[in-house]
C-alpha cells in the first residue's frame, strides 16, 4: 500500500479551530439532504406541483451533487480549496434564499438545482482541507471522525429541525436556516482556514467536466427512475447516455497529460477497496432509513418529529464509534477492524429482520447497533482514502469518496426500496369491494394504501390496515435480510483489499 505521510506536525489550537469552522458547511449539506422530506406536504398544498415536478424537487439536488462532485474536487485542487469553499458557501446561501421564497414549482426546482451545484463545492473541499491541515495520522483520524460525526448527525438532525420549523413557521424556513450559518462561516473561514491547492495542477478541462456530468447525472437518474418504472425507454436511454459519456470521460483522462481525474488512484487496492466498502455501507444505511421512516410513522403511528427522535440514539452511537475508531485502529489492524465493523452493521439489520413484529424499541436498538458499525467504518475508510493519495490530489480523492457515498445512497433507496415495495405488493390482501373502482397506483405503497383505505368505513378500512401492516412488516424483514448480505459483501471487500493495512 502506498501512503503519503509528511513529517509529523501535531495540530495546535489554530488547526482545531479551523476544523470547527469546517464543520459548518458539512452541517449545511447533511441537514439539507434530509430536511426537505417533511416539508413536501405543505409544498404540495402551497405550490401545487405536478407529480413529475414534485419528483424533480426531491431528486434534482442529489442529481446535481452526484454529477458535479468530481469536477468540483478537481477544480478545488486547481484554484484553491478554501477559495472554492467560500464561493460555494455564498452560492449555497443565495440558492437557499431562492428555494425558501419560491412562488412556483419551477422556481423551487431551480433553487434545488443550485443548492446541488454549490453543495458539490462544499463537501470535497472540507475533506481535502482536513487532509492538508492535519499532517499527523492520529490528528487526521480525529478530524475525519469529527467530519463523519457531523455528516451523520446532520442527516438525523435534519428531520428534527425540519419538524420543529414546520410546526412554527412556513415551509421555506427549512431552507432559510442555512443563511445565518453561512453569514457566520464565511468571515471565519477567511480568517482561520489556510489555503491549499495542487502546486502543478495543469489547465482546467471543461470538456471533462461536461463528460463527467453527462455520465453521473443520467446514471443516477436511471437508477432512481428504474426503481419505480423498471427498464422502460427512459431508463434505457439514461443508462446509454451515462455509460457512453463515462467511457468517453475515461478515454479522455487516459490520454490527457493533466487529467481531471487521476485514474491511477484506482490501481491502489486500498483506495478502491475503501471506496467500494463506503458505497456498500451507505447503500445498506439508506435502505434502513427508507423503510425505518415509513415503519415508525405509518405502522407505529409516530409523528415525523417523534420518528426522528427515535433515531437520535443511533446517530449519537455513530458519532461515538467514529471517535473510538481513532484509538482502536492503533491496536487492531484495519484489515480486521473494518470487516468487523461491517459485520456489526449486519447485526443491526438482523435485529430488524428477525425480531418479529417491530416496535419503537427494536427499531432504535437496530439503528444503534448499525450506527456503531457505520461510525467505525466511515472514519477508518475515509482516512485510508485520503492517506493513500498525495496531499495535492486530496480534492480529487475527496470528491471520488463523496461520489461513492452518493451512489451508495441512491442504490440503497432504489434497490432495497424495490425489495420492500415488491414484497409489500405481493403479500397485500385487499377485499374485492375495495378493488372495485380502484384508483391508479392506489395499492403501490404503504402510504397510498392507507390513504385510499380511509374512504371505506369499518370493517373494510380495518381489514386493509391490518393486511397492509402485515405485508409491510414482511417487506421490512426481506429488505433487512437483503441489507445483511450488502453489509457482509462490504466486509468481504474490505477484508480482501485492506490486507496491507
PDB file of C-alpha atoms in Angstrom, residues 217-447:
ATOM      1  CA  UNK A 217     -26.455  12.531 -13.784  1.00  0.00           C
ATOM      2  CA  UNK A 218     -28.063  10.083 -16.274  1.00  0.00           C
ATOM      3  CA  UNK A 219     -26.712   7.046 -14.370  1.00  0.00           C
ATOM      4  CA  UNK A 220     -28.098   8.262 -11.044  1.00  0.00           C
ATOM      5  CA  UNK A 221     -31.385   9.207 -12.726  1.00  0.00           C
ATOM      6  CA  UNK A 222     -31.588   5.769 -14.385  1.00  0.00           C
ATOM      7  CA  UNK A 223     -31.221   4.080 -11.004  1.00  0.00           C
ATOM      8  CA  UNK A 224     -33.899   6.275  -9.424  1.00  0.00           C
ATOM      9  CA  UNK A 225     -36.325   6.043 -12.353  1.00  0.00           C
ATOM     10  CA  UNK A 226     -35.727   2.339 -12.947  1.00  0.00           C
ATOM     11  CA  UNK A 227     -36.557   1.513  -9.334  1.00  0.00           C
ATOM     12  CA  UNK A 228     -40.150   2.651  -9.878  1.00  0.00           C
ATOM     13  CA  UNK A 229     -40.715   2.259 -13.619  1.00  0.00           C
ATOM     14  CA  UNK A 230     -38.457  -0.691 -14.461  1.00  0.00           C
ATOM     15  CA  UNK A 231     -36.430  -0.966 -17.668  1.00  0.00           C
ATOM     16  CA  UNK A 232     -38.576   1.368 -19.755  1.00  0.00           C
ATOM     17  CA  UNK A 233     -37.354   3.573 -22.608  1.00  0.00           C
ATOM     18  CA  UNK A 234     -36.408   6.428 -20.264  1.00  0.00           C
ATOM     19  CA  UNK A 235     -34.302   4.154 -18.036  1.00  0.00           C
ATOM     20  CA  UNK A 236     -32.538   2.563 -21.006  1.00  0.00           C
ATOM     21  CA  UNK A 237     -31.875   5.931 -22.672  1.00  0.00           C
ATOM     22  CA  UNK A 238     -30.445   7.371 -19.454  1.00  0.00           C
ATOM     23  CA  UNK A 239     -28.242   4.299 -18.982  1.00  0.00           C
ATOM     24  CA  UNK A 240     -26.985   4.516 -22.563  1.00  0.00           C
ATOM     25  CA  UNK A 241     -26.149   8.221 -22.250  1.00  0.00           C
ATOM     26  CA  UNK A 242     -24.457   7.766 -18.878  1.00  0.00           C
ATOM     27  CA  UNK A 243     -22.368   4.743 -19.864  1.00  0.00           C
ATOM     28  CA  UNK A 244     -21.273   6.189 -23.212  1.00  0.00           C
ATOM     29  CA  UNK A 245     -20.332   9.508 -21.597  1.00  0.00           C
ATOM     30  CA  UNK A 246     -18.475   7.640 -18.860  1.00  0.00           C
ATOM     31  CA  UNK A 247     -16.497   5.702 -21.473  1.00  0.00           C
ATOM     32  CA  UNK A 248     -15.572   8.926 -23.277  1.00  0.00           C
ATOM     33  CA  UNK A 249     -14.600  10.524 -19.934  1.00  0.00           C
ATOM     34  CA  UNK A 250     -12.260   7.632 -19.067  1.00  0.00           C
ATOM     35  CA  UNK A 251     -10.677   7.709 -22.543  1.00  0.00           C
ATOM     36  CA  UNK A 252     -10.056  11.433 -22.254  1.00  0.00           C
ATOM     37  CA  UNK A 253      -8.431  11.062 -18.816  1.00  0.00           C
ATOM     38  CA  UNK A 254      -6.163   8.282 -20.108  1.00  0.00           C
ATOM     39  CA  UNK A 255      -4.938  10.424 -22.991  1.00  0.00           C
ATOM     40  CA  UNK A 256      -4.546  13.682 -21.085  1.00  0.00           C
ATOM     41  CA  UNK A 257      -1.174  14.854 -19.763  1.00  0.00           C
ATOM     42  CA  UNK A 258      -3.013  16.605 -16.904  1.00  0.00           C
ATOM     43  CA  UNK A 259      -6.195  14.573 -16.321  1.00  0.00           C
ATOM     44  CA  UNK A 260      -9.035  15.992 -14.265  1.00  0.00           C
ATOM     45  CA  UNK A 261      -9.275  12.589 -12.561  1.00  0.00           C
ATOM     46  CA  UNK A 262      -6.099  10.600 -11.983  1.00  0.00           C
ATOM     47  CA  UNK A 263      -7.238   7.069 -12.870  1.00  0.00           C
ATOM     48  CA  UNK A 264      -4.026   5.621 -11.403  1.00  0.00           C
ATOM     49  CA  UNK A 265      -5.569   6.183  -7.952  1.00  0.00           C
ATOM     50  CA  UNK A 266      -7.854   3.217  -8.608  1.00  0.00           C
ATOM     51  CA  UNK A 267      -4.884   0.893  -9.070  1.00  0.00           C
ATOM     52  CA  UNK A 268      -4.218   1.230  -5.360  1.00  0.00           C
ATOM     53  CA  UNK A 269      -6.287  -1.622  -3.826  1.00  0.00           C
ATOM     54  CA  UNK A 270      -6.617   0.222  -0.512  1.00  0.00           C
ATOM     55  CA  UNK A 271      -8.088   3.286  -2.223  1.00  0.00           C
ATOM     56  CA  UNK A 272     -10.514   1.390  -4.456  1.00  0.00           C
ATOM     57  CA  UNK A 273     -11.415  -1.127  -1.738  1.00  0.00           C
ATOM     58  CA  UNK A 274     -12.229   1.600   0.775  1.00  0.00           C
ATOM     59  CA  UNK A 275     -14.380   3.336  -1.856  1.00  0.00           C
ATOM     60  CA  UNK A 276     -16.326   0.149  -2.583  1.00  0.00           C
ATOM     61  CA  UNK A 277     -16.822  -0.532   1.126  1.00  0.00           C
ATOM     62  CA  UNK A 278     -18.097   3.014   1.658  1.00  0.00           C
ATOM     63  CA  UNK A 279     -20.592   2.713  -1.185  1.00  0.00           C
ATOM     64  CA  UNK A 280     -21.898  -0.636   0.083  1.00  0.00           C
ATOM     65  CA  UNK A 281     -22.223   0.597   3.663  1.00  0.00           C
ATOM     66  CA  UNK A 282     -24.160   3.710   2.569  1.00  0.00           C
ATOM     67  CA  UNK A 283     -26.343   1.533   0.362  1.00  0.00           C
ATOM     68  CA  UNK A 284     -27.436  -0.551   3.337  1.00  0.00           C
ATOM     69  CA  UNK A 285     -27.816   2.505   5.604  1.00  0.00           C
ATOM     70  CA  UNK A 286     -30.025   4.316   3.076  1.00  0.00           C
ATOM     71  CA  UNK A 287     -32.195   1.212   2.778  1.00  0.00           C
ATOM     72  CA  UNK A 288     -32.660   1.106   6.555  1.00  0.00           C
ATOM     73  CA  UNK A 289     -33.655   4.776   6.719  1.00  0.00           C
ATOM     74  CA  UNK A 290     -36.049   4.272   3.795  1.00  0.00           C
ATOM     75  CA  UNK A 291     -38.096   1.562   5.484  1.00  0.00           C
ATOM     76  CA  UNK A 292     -37.462   2.830   9.028  1.00  0.00           C
ATOM     77  CA  UNK A 293     -39.124   6.202   8.417  1.00  0.00           C
ATOM     78  CA  UNK A 294     -42.247   4.572   6.965  1.00  0.00           C
ATOM     79  CA  UNK A 295     -42.339   1.931   9.690  1.00  0.00           C
ATOM     80  CA  UNK A 296     -42.188   4.457  12.509  1.00  0.00           C
ATOM     81  CA  UNK A 297     -44.761   6.828  11.043  1.00  0.00           C
ATOM     82  CA  UNK A 298     -47.235   4.709   9.091  1.00  0.00           C
ATOM     83  CA  UNK A 299     -47.189   1.448  11.064  1.00  0.00           C
ATOM     84  CA  UNK A 300     -46.247   2.504  14.591  1.00  0.00           C
ATOM     85  CA  UNK A 301     -48.119   5.826  14.384  1.00  0.00           C
ATOM     86  CA  UNK A 302     -45.370   8.280  15.371  1.00  0.00           C
ATOM     87  CA  UNK A 303     -45.234  11.869  14.164  1.00  0.00           C
ATOM     88  CA  UNK A 304     -42.337  12.911  11.893  1.00  0.00           C
ATOM     89  CA  UNK A 305     -40.592  14.638  14.803  1.00  0.00           C
ATOM     90  CA  UNK A 306     -41.078  11.640  17.097  1.00  0.00           C
ATOM     91  CA  UNK A 307     -39.757   9.331  14.384  1.00  0.00           C
ATOM     92  CA  UNK A 308     -36.619  11.438  14.010  1.00  0.00           C
ATOM     93  CA  UNK A 309     -36.063  11.389  17.771  1.00  0.00           C
ATOM     94  CA  UNK A 310     -36.166   7.566  17.769  1.00  0.00           C
ATOM     95  CA  UNK A 311     -33.108   7.629  15.501  1.00  0.00           C
ATOM     96  CA  UNK A 312     -31.138  10.076  17.670  1.00  0.00           C
ATOM     97  CA  UNK A 313     -29.538   7.369  19.893  1.00  0.00           C
ATOM     98  CA  UNK A 314     -28.239   5.624  16.772  1.00  0.00           C
ATOM     99  CA  UNK A 315     -26.836   8.898  15.491  1.00  0.00           C
ATOM    100  CA  UNK A 316     -25.063   9.521  18.797  1.00  0.00           C
ATOM    101  CA  UNK A 317     -23.689   5.965  18.707  1.00  0.00           C
ATOM    102  CA  UNK A 318     -22.350   6.608  15.194  1.00  0.00           C
ATOM    103  CA  UNK A 319     -20.502   9.697  16.397  1.00  0.00           C
ATOM    104  CA  UNK A 320     -19.029   7.970  19.459  1.00  0.00           C
ATOM    105  CA  UNK A 321     -17.917   4.976  17.391  1.00  0.00           C
ATOM    106  CA  UNK A 322     -16.192   7.274  14.901  1.00  0.00           C
ATOM    107  CA  UNK A 323     -14.054   8.823  17.624  1.00  0.00           C
ATOM    108  CA  UNK A 324     -13.439   5.409  19.207  1.00  0.00           C
ATOM    109  CA  UNK A 325     -12.044   4.230  15.863  1.00  0.00           C
ATOM    110  CA  UNK A 326      -9.162   6.716  16.246  1.00  0.00           C
ATOM    111  CA  UNK A 327      -7.839   4.744  19.235  1.00  0.00           C
ATOM    112  CA  UNK A 328      -8.934   1.280  18.109  1.00  0.00           C
ATOM    113  CA  UNK A 329      -7.034   1.474  14.829  1.00  0.00           C
ATOM    114  CA  UNK A 330      -3.792   1.855  16.808  1.00  0.00           C
ATOM    115  CA  UNK A 331      -4.395  -1.532  18.432  1.00  0.00           C
ATOM    116  CA  UNK A 332      -6.335  -3.509  15.838  1.00  0.00           C
ATOM    117  CA  UNK A 333      -5.208  -3.790  12.171  1.00  0.00           C
ATOM    118  CA  UNK A 334      -7.562  -2.104   9.724  1.00  0.00           C
ATOM    119  CA  UNK A 335      -7.848  -5.341   7.718  1.00  0.00           C
ATOM    120  CA  UNK A 336      -9.525  -6.776  10.825  1.00  0.00           C
ATOM    121  CA  UNK A 337     -11.305  -3.756  12.272  1.00  0.00           C
ATOM    122  CA  UNK A 338     -13.116  -2.645   9.102  1.00  0.00           C
ATOM    123  CA  UNK A 339     -14.606  -6.081   8.261  1.00  0.00           C
ATOM    124  CA  UNK A 340     -15.671  -6.449  11.910  1.00  0.00           C
ATOM    125  CA  UNK A 341     -17.418  -3.074  11.755  1.00  0.00           C
ATOM    126  CA  UNK A 342     -19.442  -4.199   8.737  1.00  0.00           C
ATOM    127  CA  UNK A 343     -20.301  -7.479  10.454  1.00  0.00           C
ATOM    128  CA  UNK A 344     -21.547  -5.412  13.395  1.00  0.00           C
ATOM    129  CA  UNK A 345     -23.687  -3.423  10.966  1.00  0.00           C
ATOM    130  CA  UNK A 346     -25.144  -6.680   9.653  1.00  0.00           C
ATOM    131  CA  UNK A 347     -26.164  -7.484  13.249  1.00  0.00           C
ATOM    132  CA  UNK A 348     -28.232  -4.292  13.286  1.00  0.00           C
ATOM    133  CA  UNK A 349     -30.113  -5.418  10.179  1.00  0.00           C
ATOM    134  CA  UNK A 350     -30.541  -8.875  11.731  1.00  0.00           C
ATOM    135  CA  UNK A 351     -32.315  -7.286  14.699  1.00  0.00           C
ATOM    136  CA  UNK A 352     -34.696  -5.558  12.270  1.00  0.00           C
ATOM    137  CA  UNK A 353     -35.199  -8.740  10.246  1.00  0.00           C
ATOM    138  CA  UNK A 354     -35.694 -11.360  12.947  1.00  0.00           C
ATOM    139  CA  UNK A 355     -37.380  -9.684  15.928  1.00  0.00           C
ATOM    140  CA  UNK A 356     -40.880 -10.441  14.686  1.00  0.00           C
ATOM    141  CA  UNK A 357     -43.371  -7.562  14.860  1.00  0.00           C
ATOM    142  CA  UNK A 358     -41.228  -4.378  15.026  1.00  0.00           C
ATOM    143  CA  UNK A 359     -41.545  -1.911  17.893  1.00  0.00           C
ATOM    144  CA  UNK A 360     -40.122   1.543  18.561  1.00  0.00           C
ATOM    145  CA  UNK A 361     -37.533  -0.076  20.832  1.00  0.00           C
ATOM    146  CA  UNK A 362     -36.451  -2.692  18.275  1.00  0.00           C
ATOM    147  CA  UNK A 363     -36.026  -0.025  15.575  1.00  0.00           C
ATOM    148  CA  UNK A 364     -33.996   2.178  17.943  1.00  0.00           C
ATOM    149  CA  UNK A 365     -31.772  -0.727  19.027  1.00  0.00           C
ATOM    150  CA  UNK A 366     -31.266  -1.935  15.452  1.00  0.00           C
ATOM    151  CA  UNK A 367     -30.282   1.546  14.287  1.00  0.00           C
ATOM    152  CA  UNK A 368     -27.931   1.994  17.236  1.00  0.00           C
ATOM    153  CA  UNK A 369     -26.077  -1.270  16.519  1.00  0.00           C
ATOM    154  CA  UNK A 370     -25.986  -0.356  12.839  1.00  0.00           C
ATOM    155  CA  UNK A 371     -24.702   3.113  13.699  1.00  0.00           C
ATOM    156  CA  UNK A 372     -21.783   1.776  15.728  1.00  0.00           C
ATOM    157  CA  UNK A 373     -20.615  -0.310  12.781  1.00  0.00           C
ATOM    158  CA  UNK A 374     -21.068   2.523  10.279  1.00  0.00           C
ATOM    159  CA  UNK A 375     -19.281   5.012  12.550  1.00  0.00           C
ATOM    160  CA  UNK A 376     -16.234   2.774  12.873  1.00  0.00           C
ATOM    161  CA  UNK A 377     -16.066   2.019   9.162  1.00  0.00           C
ATOM    162  CA  UNK A 378     -16.602   5.591   7.901  1.00  0.00           C
ATOM    163  CA  UNK A 379     -13.764   7.080   9.923  1.00  0.00           C
ATOM    164  CA  UNK A 380     -11.248   4.386   9.004  1.00  0.00           C
ATOM    165  CA  UNK A 381     -12.110   4.071   5.313  1.00  0.00           C
ATOM    166  CA  UNK A 382     -12.124   7.834   4.749  1.00  0.00           C
ATOM    167  CA  UNK A 383      -8.736   8.077   6.435  1.00  0.00           C
ATOM    168  CA  UNK A 384      -7.446   5.262   4.202  1.00  0.00           C
ATOM    169  CA  UNK A 385      -8.749   7.011   1.086  1.00  0.00           C
ATOM    170  CA  UNK A 386      -7.077  10.313   1.965  1.00  0.00           C
ATOM    171  CA  UNK A 387      -3.806   8.872   3.283  1.00  0.00           C
ATOM    172  CA  UNK A 388      -3.352   6.696   0.180  1.00  0.00           C
ATOM    173  CA  UNK A 389      -3.044   9.735  -2.132  1.00  0.00           C
ATOM    174  CA  UNK A 390      -0.571  12.642  -2.123  1.00  0.00           C
ATOM    175  CA  UNK A 391      -1.840  15.843  -0.434  1.00  0.00           C
ATOM    176  CA  UNK A 392      -2.016  17.753  -3.733  1.00  0.00           C
ATOM    177  CA  UNK A 393      -4.594  15.222  -5.018  1.00  0.00           C
ATOM    178  CA  UNK A 394      -6.746  15.414  -1.887  1.00  0.00           C
ATOM    179  CA  UNK A 395      -9.554  17.305  -3.629  1.00  0.00           C
ATOM    180  CA  UNK A 396      -9.990  14.704  -6.358  1.00  0.00           C
ATOM    181  CA  UNK A 397      -9.787  11.838  -3.839  1.00  0.00           C
ATOM    182  CA  UNK A 398     -12.343  13.501  -1.555  1.00  0.00           C
ATOM    183  CA  UNK A 399     -14.688  14.057  -4.487  1.00  0.00           C
ATOM    184  CA  UNK A 400     -14.445  10.410  -5.531  1.00  0.00           C
ATOM    185  CA  UNK A 401     -15.196   9.364  -1.945  1.00  0.00           C
ATOM    186  CA  UNK A 402     -18.235  11.654  -1.843  1.00  0.00           C
ATOM    187  CA  UNK A 403     -19.430  10.330  -5.205  1.00  0.00           C
ATOM    188  CA  UNK A 404     -19.239   6.776  -3.849  1.00  0.00           C
ATOM    189  CA  UNK A 405     -21.377   7.938  -0.911  1.00  0.00           C
ATOM    190  CA  UNK A 406     -24.000   9.418  -3.221  1.00  0.00           C
ATOM    191  CA  UNK A 407     -24.130   6.362  -5.474  1.00  0.00           C
ATOM    192  CA  UNK A 408     -24.391   4.078  -2.450  1.00  0.00           C
ATOM    193  CA  UNK A 409     -27.260   6.117  -1.026  1.00  0.00           C
ATOM    194  CA  UNK A 410     -29.113   6.144  -4.355  1.00  0.00           C
ATOM    195  CA  UNK A 411     -28.628   2.391  -4.775  1.00  0.00           C
ATOM    196  CA  UNK A 412     -29.851   1.787  -1.244  1.00  0.00           C
ATOM    197  CA  UNK A 413     -33.126   3.587  -1.826  1.00  0.00           C
ATOM    198  CA  UNK A 414     -33.571   2.145  -5.317  1.00  0.00           C
ATOM    199  CA  UNK A 415     -32.525  -1.494  -4.844  1.00  0.00           C
ATOM    200  CA  UNK A 416     -33.544  -2.140  -1.245  1.00  0.00           C
ATOM    201  CA  UNK A 417     -36.591   0.086  -1.685  1.00  0.00           C
ATOM    202  CA  UNK A 418     -37.605  -2.085  -4.628  1.00  0.00           C
ATOM    203  CA  UNK A 419     -37.311  -5.219  -2.465  1.00  0.00           C
ATOM    204  CA  UNK A 420     -39.602  -3.589   0.098  1.00  0.00           C
ATOM    205  CA  UNK A 421     -42.160  -2.450  -2.483  1.00  0.00           C
ATOM    206  CA  UNK A 422     -42.222  -5.784  -4.338  1.00  0.00           C
ATOM    207  CA  UNK A 423     -42.720  -7.756  -1.112  1.00  0.00           C
ATOM    208  CA  UNK A 424     -45.446  -5.388   0.052  1.00  0.00           C
ATOM    209  CA  UNK A 425     -47.359  -5.602  -3.219  1.00  0.00           C
ATOM    210  CA  UNK A 426     -47.168  -9.382  -3.461  1.00  0.00           C
ATOM    211  CA  UNK A 427     -48.395 -10.008   0.104  1.00  0.00           C
ATOM    212  CA  UNK A 428     -51.062  -7.307   0.400  1.00  0.00           C
ATOM    213  CA  UNK A 429     -54.599  -8.707   0.506  1.00  0.00           C
ATOM    214  CA  UNK A 430     -57.413  -6.304  -0.369  1.00  0.00           C
ATOM    215  CA  UNK A 431     -61.182  -7.026  -0.203  1.00  0.00           C
ATOM    216  CA  UNK A 432     -62.888  -7.175  -3.567  1.00  0.00           C
ATOM    217  CA  UNK A 433     -65.112  -4.207  -2.696  1.00  0.00           C
ATOM    218  CA  UNK A 434     -62.014  -2.004  -2.341  1.00  0.00           C
ATOM    219  CA  UNK A 435     -60.583  -3.152  -5.675  1.00  0.00           C
ATOM    220  CA  UNK A 436     -63.798  -2.135  -7.470  1.00  0.00           C
ATOM    221  CA  UNK A 437     -63.138   1.307  -8.912  1.00  0.00           C
ATOM    222  CA  UNK A 438     -59.557   1.223  -7.654  1.00  0.00           C
ATOM    223  CA  UNK A 439     -57.568   4.374  -8.376  1.00  0.00           C
ATOM    224  CA  UNK A 440     -54.311   4.099 -10.301  1.00  0.00           C
ATOM    225  CA  UNK A 441     -51.413   3.069  -8.034  1.00  0.00           C
ATOM    226  CA  UNK A 442     -53.732   3.037  -5.003  1.00  0.00           C
ATOM    227  CA  UNK A 443     -52.051  -0.070  -3.562  1.00  0.00           C
ATOM    228  CA  UNK A 444     -48.493   0.540  -4.769  1.00  0.00           C
ATOM    229  CA  UNK A 445     -47.046   1.690  -1.428  1.00  0.00           C
ATOM    230  CA  UNK A 446     -47.981   1.590   2.242  1.00  0.00           C
ATOM    231  CA  UNK A 447     -48.767   5.323   2.284  1.00  0.00           C
TER     232      UNK A 447
END
